[in-house]
Coordinates of C-alpha atoms in Angstrom, one line a residue:
M1 CA 50.7 12.3 -7.8
S2 CA 50.1 8.5 -7.9
L3 CA 47.3 7.1 -9.7
K4 CA 45.9 5.7 -5.7
I5 CA 45.9 9.5 -4.7
I6 CA 44.1 10.9 -7.8
L7 CA 41.4 8.2 -7.8
K8 CA 41.0 9.1 -4.4
Y9 CA 40.3 13.0 -4.8
A10 CA 38.4 11.8 -7.6
Y11 CA 36.0 9.8 -5.5
I12 CA 35.6 12.4 -2.7
I13 CA 34.6 14.9 -5.7
C14 CA 32.0 12.6 -7.4
F15 CA 30.7 11.8 -4.0
S16 CA 30.5 15.4 -2.5
F17 CA 28.8 16.0 -6.2
S18 CA 26.3 13.0 -5.4
L19 CA 25.7 14.4 -2.0
A20 CA 24.8 18.0 -3.0
N21 CA 22.4 16.3 -5.4
A22 CA 20.9 14.1 -3.0
Q23 CA 20.3 17.0 -1.2
L24 CA 18.1 19.0 -3.3
R25 CA 15.7 15.9 -3.9
P26 CA 12.5 16.0 -1.9
N27 CA 12.2 13.7 1.2
V28 CA 9.4 11.1 0.3
I29 CA 7.0 9.3 3.1
V30 CA 5.0 6.2 2.1
I31 CA 1.8 5.8 4.5
Y32 CA 0.4 2.4 3.7
S33 CA -2.7 1.3 6.3
D34 CA -3.8 -2.1 6.4
D35 CA -7.3 -3.2 5.5
Q36 CA -9.0 -0.3 4.7
G37 CA -12.4 -0.2 2.7
A38 CA -12.6 1.6 -0.5
K39 CA -14.8 4.2 1.3
D40 CA -13.8 4.7 4.5
L41 CA -12.6 8.0 4.1
N42 CA -14.7 11.5 4.2
C43 CA -12.9 12.5 1.3
Y44 CA -14.0 9.5 -0.1
G45 CA -18.0 9.6 0.7
S46 CA -18.0 7.9 4.1
K47 CA -20.5 9.9 6.0
D48 CA -20.1 8.1 9.4
L49 CA -16.3 8.7 9.7
E50 CA -14.3 11.1 11.1
T51 CA -11.3 11.6 9.1
P52 CA -10.3 15.0 8.9
N53 CA -6.4 14.4 8.9
I54 CA -6.2 12.0 5.4
D55 CA -9.0 14.5 4.1
R56 CA -6.6 17.3 4.5
L57 CA -3.9 15.7 2.8
A58 CA -6.6 15.2 -0.4
K59 CA -7.4 18.9 -0.1
N60 CA -3.4 19.6 -0.4
G61 CA -3.0 17.2 -2.9
V62 CA -4.3 14.7 -5.9
M63 CA -6.7 11.9 -4.9
F64 CA -7.6 9.0 -7.1
T65 CA -10.7 7.1 -7.5
Q66 CA -9.8 4.1 -9.8
F67 CA -6.8 3.1 -7.8
Y68 CA -6.1 -0.5 -7.6
A69 CA -3.9 -2.8 -4.9
S70 CA -3.6 -6.6 -4.8
P71 CA -6.5 -8.5 -2.5
V72 CA -4.4 -9.3 0.6
C73 CA -1.2 -7.9 2.3
S74 CA 2.0 -9.5 1.3
P75 CA 1.3 -9.4 -2.1
S76 CA 0.5 -5.9 -2.4
R77 CA 3.4 -4.7 -0.2
A78 CA 5.5 -7.0 -2.8
S79 CA 4.2 -4.7 -5.7
L80 CA 4.6 -1.5 -3.8
L81 CA 8.1 -1.8 -3.0
T82 CA 8.9 -3.5 -6.2
G83 CA 7.0 -1.8 -9.1
L84 CA 6.1 -5.6 -10.1
T85 CA 3.3 -7.8 -9.7
P86 CA 3.0 -10.0 -7.1
Q87 CA 3.7 -12.8 -9.6
R88 CA 6.6 -11.3 -11.1
A89 CA 7.8 -10.1 -7.7
G90 CA 8.0 -13.6 -6.4
L91 CA 5.2 -12.9 -3.8
P92 CA 1.8 -13.8 -5.1
N93 CA 0.5 -14.9 -1.8
N94 CA 0.8 -13.8 1.8
A95 CA 4.2 -14.8 3.3
S96 CA 3.3 -17.3 5.9
E97 CA 5.1 -17.4 9.2
T98 CA 5.3 -21.0 9.2
S99 CA 7.7 -21.1 6.5
K100 CA 11.1 -19.4 6.4
G101 CA 11.5 -19.4 2.8
D102 CA 8.1 -17.9 2.3
G103 CA 8.6 -13.9 1.0
L104 CA 9.9 -11.4 -1.2
P105 CA 12.8 -12.8 -3.1
S106 CA 16.3 -11.2 -1.5
N107 CA 17.1 -10.2 -5.5
R108 CA 14.1 -8.0 -6.1
F109 CA 15.3 -4.5 -6.2
T110 CA 13.0 -2.3 -4.1
M111 CA 12.0 0.9 -3.9
A112 CA 14.2 1.5 -0.5
E113 CA 17.2 0.1 -2.5
L114 CA 16.5 2.8 -5.5
F115 CA 16.3 6.0 -3.2
K116 CA 19.4 4.9 -1.1
S117 CA 21.3 4.5 -4.5
V118 CA 21.3 8.2 -4.3
G119 CA 22.2 9.0 -1.1
Y120 CA 19.0 9.1 0.7
K121 CA 18.5 7.9 4.2
T122 CA 15.8 4.7 4.4
A123 CA 13.1 3.5 7.0
H124 CA 10.4 0.9 7.5
I125 CA 8.2 1.9 10.3
G126 CA 5.3 -0.7 11.1
K127 CA 4.3 -4.0 9.6
W128 CA 6.6 -5.9 7.3
H129 CA 4.9 -9.0 6.4
L130 CA 7.3 -9.9 3.4
G131 CA 9.6 -12.9 4.7
Y132 CA 11.0 -14.1 7.8
S133 CA 14.5 -15.3 6.8
P134 CA 17.4 -12.7 7.4
E135 CA 18.0 -12.3 3.6
M136 CA 14.3 -10.9 3.3
S137 CA 14.2 -8.9 6.3
P138 CA 13.9 -4.9 5.9
N139 CA 17.3 -4.3 6.8
A140 CA 18.6 -6.9 3.8
Q141 CA 16.0 -5.0 1.5
G142 CA 17.2 -1.7 1.8
F143 CA 16.3 0.0 4.8
D144 CA 19.1 1.6 6.7
H145 CA 16.7 1.7 9.9
S146 CA 13.8 -0.6 10.8
F147 CA 11.1 -0.7 13.4
G148 CA 8.1 -3.0 13.7
H149 CA 6.9 -6.4 13.4
I150 CA 7.5 -8.9 10.8
A151 CA 4.4 -10.9 10.6
G152 CA 0.7 -10.2 9.4
C153 CA -0.9 -8.6 12.7
I154 CA -0.1 -8.1 16.4
D155 CA -1.8 -7.0 19.1
N156 CA -1.3 -3.6 20.0
Y157 CA -0.3 -3.5 23.3
S158 CA 1.6 -6.8 24.0
H159 CA 3.1 -6.7 20.5
F160 CA 2.4 -10.7 20.3
F161 CA 1.0 -12.4 16.9
Y162 CA -1.8 -14.2 17.4
W163 CA -2.6 -17.0 15.3
N164 CA -2.1 -20.5 15.6
G165 CA -0.1 -21.2 19.0
P166 CA 1.8 -21.1 20.7
N167 CA 1.8 -17.3 20.3
K168 CA 4.8 -14.9 19.9
H169 CA 6.2 -11.8 20.8
D170 CA 7.1 -10.0 17.1
L171 CA 8.7 -6.5 17.6
Y172 CA 11.9 -5.6 16.2
R173 CA 14.6 -2.6 15.6
N174 CA 17.1 -3.7 13.1
G175 CA 16.8 -7.1 13.6
K176 CA 17.2 -7.2 17.4
E177 CA 14.2 -8.1 19.3
V178 CA 12.6 -5.0 21.6
H179 CA 9.9 -4.9 24.4
Y180 CA 8.0 -2.0 25.0
P181 CA 4.9 -4.1 26.9
G182 CA 1.7 -2.1 27.2
Q183 CA 2.7 0.8 25.1
F184 CA 0.0 1.6 22.2
F185 CA 2.1 0.0 18.8
P186 CA 1.0 3.1 16.6
D187 CA 2.0 5.5 19.0
L188 CA 5.4 3.5 19.1
M189 CA 5.6 4.0 15.4
V190 CA 4.9 8.0 15.8
K191 CA 7.8 8.3 18.1
E192 CA 10.2 6.1 16.0
A193 CA 9.1 8.2 12.7
S194 CA 9.7 11.0 14.5
Q195 CA 13.5 10.5 15.9
F196 CA 14.0 9.1 12.2
M197 CA 12.9 12.3 10.6
K198 CA 15.1 14.5 13.0
E199 CA 18.3 12.5 12.5
S200 CA 17.9 12.3 8.7
Q201 CA 17.5 16.1 8.1
K202 CA 20.8 16.7 6.4
T203 CA 20.2 14.4 3.6
P204 CA 16.6 13.6 2.1
F205 CA 15.2 10.6 3.8
F206 CA 12.5 7.9 2.5
M207 CA 10.2 6.2 4.8
Y208 CA 7.7 3.7 4.3
F209 CA 5.2 3.9 7.1
A210 CA 3.2 1.0 7.1
I211 CA 0.7 0.8 9.7
N212 CA -1.0 -1.9 10.5
L213 CA -4.7 -0.1 11.6
P214 CA -7.4 -0.6 10.6
H215 CA -6.2 -4.2 10.5
Y216 CA -7.7 -6.6 13.0
P217 CA -7.4 -6.6 16.3
Y218 CA -9.8 -3.6 16.2
Q219 CA -8.0 -1.9 19.3
G220 CA -9.3 2.3 18.5
D221 CA -8.7 5.0 21.4
P222 CA -11.4 4.2 23.8
K223 CA -12.8 7.9 23.4
W224 CA -13.3 7.3 19.5
L225 CA -15.0 4.0 20.4
D226 CA -17.6 6.3 23.2
Y227 CA -18.1 8.8 20.5
Y228 CA -19.4 6.0 17.7
R229 CA -21.2 4.4 20.0
K230 CA -23.2 7.5 21.1
K231 CA -23.6 8.7 17.7
G232 CA -25.6 5.0 17.1
L233 CA -23.1 3.1 14.8
A234 CA -24.0 -0.3 15.1
Y235 CA -21.5 -3.5 15.8
P236 CA -19.0 -4.0 14.1
R237 CA -19.0 -0.8 12.2
D238 CA -18.4 0.9 15.9
L239 CA -15.2 -1.0 16.4
Y240 CA -14.0 -0.4 13.2
A241 CA -14.8 3.5 12.7
A242 CA -13.0 3.9 16.1
F243 CA -9.8 2.5 14.8
M244 CA -10.7 4.5 11.7
S245 CA -10.3 7.6 13.7
T246 CA -7.2 6.4 15.6
L247 CA -5.4 5.7 12.2
D248 CA -6.6 9.2 11.4
D249 CA -5.0 10.9 14.8
K250 CA -1.8 9.0 14.0
I251 CA -1.2 10.5 10.7
G252 CA -1.9 13.7 12.2
Q253 CA 0.5 13.6 14.5
L254 CA 3.2 12.1 12.1
L255 CA 2.3 15.1 9.6
Q256 CA 2.8 17.6 12.5
H257 CA 6.1 16.2 13.3
V258 CA 6.9 16.8 9.9
A259 CA 5.6 20.3 9.9
D260 CA 7.8 21.1 12.8
L261 CA 10.6 19.7 11.7
G262 CA 10.0 22.4 8.7
L263 CA 9.5 19.6 6.1
S264 CA 6.6 20.0 4.7
E265 CA 7.4 21.6 1.7
N266 CA 9.7 19.6 0.6
T267 CA 8.3 16.0 1.6
I268 CA 6.1 14.0 -1.0
V269 CA 3.7 12.1 1.0
I270 CA 1.5 9.5 -0.1
F271 CA -1.5 7.7 1.3
Q272 CA -3.0 4.1 0.4
S273 CA -4.5 1.1 1.7
D274 CA -2.7 -2.4 1.0
N275 CA -6.3 -3.7 0.1
G276 CA -9.9 -3.9 0.8
Y277 CA -11.8 -4.2 4.2
S278 CA -11.7 -7.6 6.2
T279 CA -14.6 -9.8 6.3
E280 CA -12.8 -12.4 8.5
E281 CA -13.8 -13.6 11.7
R282 CA -11.1 -12.1 13.5
A283 CA -12.4 -9.1 12.1
H284 CA -15.7 -9.6 13.4
F285 CA -17.1 -10.4 9.7
G286 CA -16.8 -7.2 8.6
G287 CA -16.9 -3.4 9.4
G288 CA -15.7 -1.5 6.8
N289 CA -16.9 -0.2 4.1
A290 CA -16.5 -0.4 0.2
G291 CA -19.9 1.7 -0.6
I292 CA -21.5 0.1 -3.9
F293 CA -18.7 -2.0 -4.7
R294 CA -18.7 -6.0 -4.6
G295 CA -16.1 -7.7 -2.6
A296 CA -13.6 -7.7 -0.1
K297 CA -10.3 -8.5 1.3
A298 CA -8.8 -11.5 -0.4
C299 CA -11.1 -11.4 -3.9
L300 CA -11.0 -9.6 -7.1
F301 CA -13.8 -7.7 -7.1
E302 CA -13.5 -3.9 -6.9
G303 CA -14.3 -4.1 -3.0
G304 CA -11.2 -6.2 -2.8
I305 CA -8.7 -4.1 -4.8
R306 CA -10.0 -1.0 -5.7
V307 CA -8.6 1.2 -2.5
P308 CA -8.1 5.1 -1.8
A309 CA -4.5 6.5 -2.7
I310 CA -3.6 9.9 -2.1
I311 CA -0.3 11.7 -3.0
S312 CA 0.6 15.6 -1.7
W313 CA 3.9 17.6 -2.3
P314 CA 3.1 21.5 -1.5
G315 CA 4.0 23.6 -4.1
K316 CA 4.8 21.1 -6.4
I317 CA 1.7 18.9 -7.6
P318 CA -2.3 20.3 -7.9
K319 CA -4.0 20.9 -5.0
G320 CA -7.5 19.5 -4.1
Q321 CA -7.8 17.7 -7.6
V322 CA -9.1 14.3 -8.0
R323 CA -8.4 11.7 -11.0
D324 CA -10.3 9.2 -12.6
Q325 CA -7.7 7.5 -14.5
M326 CA -7.0 4.1 -13.7
A327 CA -4.0 3.2 -11.5
V328 CA -1.8 0.6 -9.7
N329 CA 0.3 0.4 -6.5
T330 CA 3.2 -0.8 -9.0
D331 CA 2.8 3.2 -10.6
W332 CA 4.4 4.5 -7.1
F333 CA 8.2 3.0 -7.9
P334 CA 8.3 5.0 -11.4
T335 CA 6.5 8.0 -10.4
L336 CA 8.7 8.7 -7.4
A337 CA 11.5 8.0 -9.4
E338 CA 10.9 10.8 -11.6
Y339 CA 10.1 13.3 -9.4
C340 CA 13.2 12.5 -7.2
N341 CA 15.0 12.4 -10.7
I342 CA 16.3 9.1 -10.0
E343 CA 17.2 6.8 -13.0
I344 CA 15.8 3.5 -13.0
T345 CA 18.0 0.8 -14.9
Q346 CA 15.0 -1.9 -14.5
K347 CA 12.9 -0.8 -17.7
D348 CA 10.8 -3.7 -17.5
L349 CA 8.4 -2.6 -14.8
D350 CA 4.8 -3.4 -14.5
G351 CA 4.0 0.3 -13.1
K352 CA 3.8 3.5 -15.2
S353 CA 5.0 6.5 -14.3
L354 CA 1.8 8.4 -13.0
V355 CA 3.3 12.4 -13.6
S356 CA 1.8 13.0 -16.5
V357 CA -1.7 12.3 -15.1
I358 CA -1.3 14.3 -11.5
K359 CA -0.3 17.2 -13.5
N360 CA -3.1 16.6 -16.2
P361 CA -6.9 15.6 -15.5
A362 CA -7.4 14.9 -19.2
A363 CA -4.3 12.7 -19.5
I364 CA -4.7 9.3 -20.9
S365 CA -4.1 6.4 -18.1
N366 CA -1.2 4.9 -18.5
H367 CA -2.9 1.1 -18.1
E368 CA -5.3 1.6 -21.6
M369 CA -3.7 -1.7 -22.8
G370 CA -5.2 -3.2 -19.5
Y371 CA -4.1 -5.0 -16.4
C372 CA -4.4 -8.0 -15.1
W373 CA -4.5 -9.7 -11.7
A374 CA -4.3 -13.5 -10.2
F375 CA -5.1 -14.7 -6.7
R376 CA -5.6 -18.4 -5.7
K377 CA -8.1 -19.8 -8.2
S378 CA -9.6 -16.5 -9.6
W379 CA -8.0 -13.9 -12.2
V380 CA -9.4 -10.6 -13.6
A381 CA -8.4 -9.0 -17.2
R382 CA -8.9 -5.4 -17.1
K383 CA -9.3 -3.2 -20.2
G384 CA -10.7 0.1 -20.0
K385 CA -14.9 -0.4 -19.1
W386 CA -14.3 -4.0 -19.4
K387 CA -13.2 -6.7 -16.4
L388 CA -13.3 -10.3 -16.8
H389 CA -13.5 -12.3 -14.1
S390 CA -12.5 -16.2 -14.1
N391 CA -13.9 -18.4 -11.1
P392 CA -15.1 -15.3 -9.2
E393 CA -14.7 -15.5 -5.5
D394 CA -16.6 -12.7 -3.5
T395 CA -15.4 -12.2 0.3
S396 CA -18.4 -9.7 1.0
K397 CA -21.3 -12.2 0.0
K398 CA -23.1 -9.2 -1.9
G399 CA -24.7 -12.1 -4.3
T400 CA -24.6 -15.6 -5.6
F401 CA -23.0 -17.2 -8.7
S402 CA -24.3 -19.8 -11.0
T403 CA -22.6 -22.7 -13.2
D404 CA -22.6 -20.4 -16.2
D405 CA -20.6 -17.7 -14.0
T406 CA -17.4 -19.5 -14.6
L407 CA -16.1 -16.4 -16.8
Y408 CA -18.0 -13.5 -15.6
L409 CA -18.4 -10.3 -17.5
V410 CA -18.8 -6.6 -16.2
D411 CA -19.3 -3.2 -17.7
L412 CA -17.8 -1.6 -14.8
E413 CA -19.1 2.0 -16.0
A414 CA -22.7 0.6 -16.2
D415 CA -22.5 -1.5 -13.6
P416 CA -19.9 -0.6 -11.2
S417 CA -21.4 -2.9 -8.4
E418 CA -20.5 -5.9 -10.8
T419 CA -23.8 -7.2 -10.5
K420 CA -24.8 -8.3 -14.0
N421 CA -22.5 -10.9 -15.9
L422 CA -22.4 -10.0 -19.6
A423 CA -20.4 -12.9 -20.8
F424 CA -22.9 -14.4 -22.9
E425 CA -24.1 -11.0 -24.5
Y426 CA -20.3 -10.1 -25.7
P427 CA -18.6 -12.9 -26.6
E428 CA -15.9 -11.3 -28.3
I429 CA -14.7 -9.1 -25.6
V430 CA -14.6 -12.3 -23.5
N431 CA -12.3 -13.3 -25.8
E432 CA -10.3 -10.5 -26.1
L433 CA -9.7 -10.2 -22.4
K434 CA -9.1 -14.0 -22.1
K435 CA -6.3 -13.6 -24.2
Q436 CA -5.0 -10.8 -22.5
Y437 CA -4.8 -12.7 -19.8
E438 CA -2.9 -15.7 -21.3
N439 CA -0.5 -13.3 -23.0
W440 CA 0.0 -11.8 -19.2
A441 CA 0.2 -15.1 -17.8
Q442 CA 2.9 -16.2 -19.9
K443 CA 5.0 -13.0 -18.7
N444 CA 4.0 -13.5 -15.1
K445 CA 5.7 -17.1 -14.9
K446 CA 7.5 -17.6 -11.7

């Protein structure tokens, strides 16, 4: 027998063995909501919203109370998909639609590429906002299938991106423009997701379901808008609440499709928001709720970066439990790799696996040594209960700053609302956290 034939059969055997192993692995769905307030779910304390489907996900899994992301859309998504800080991922600010070279660099190894390497079918459905050039597209970043909009937001019925004119249509399937005028985009997402899952049942699948709700424009189901107005919610909370309950409806429909296909028991589902609620003019200057937390989207106070996060895997992880340990969206990359038995060749991730924390409520946070964020002119160093802001900005406008607040130290245990600057009382803590940030900044240079 020739060497060529031997190698051919060896390849077939190895591929078949790899495929058999892949089929034993669980499916994974990562649901990423958009501009959602830290408290905007019943399970997180909201008293004026109806979110039964996401609450049910929490009842069947583990929810985190100190979970962090980035303050705006693109950096958050880059960190999720790479397990790296936005700076190391190469996208510390939002990807601009006016710059074709602005986005997640094509040489970054993504979560989709990780799953694809062991035989998973991979799909991106929804918002991208990680670059506009072909080499930065979803299909070039490890996704077998892609459907959604490339820019940061669209009108949900015309599917046009509205910003500085001229406005442009922004809806694509695998790089080809498609048109569904008048059809509600979240409905299109659920339909696309259902079709992908039906076609991917013979192999495990990874689906990044990046739903663009409750990001502006607020276009909630009229039944919910009527419900909240009758309930007496004031503007703009009524608009936001209607969109949040519409989000919950669509997630319920998605999870029902998973159940109808008989996949619930072998599917890991993660739900998380990308950042805090928006106070931009297009968002009617608010509507979301961060509870006692100061800050909102586009700042480093808790309301800007602390987000709801839930993981569910029936029969495999605890049910109806809460974890208070600090965790970060970069942690999902190594967590999913561990649950799905995938070796990570890149050892220097910023994320740390949450498997031990999910198993054990007494486990120590993997970020006991601290974590840092930087956005625009501000940075934050967090370690334990201490959090140091430099050049703080508060997009929720829940307070003012003096010239003495250039460095702003808070004790999150005693003051989760971040209202009192303790920098002058604890200079040694300030110096320790400044050093922590300086070391982080050196590592995170472009």
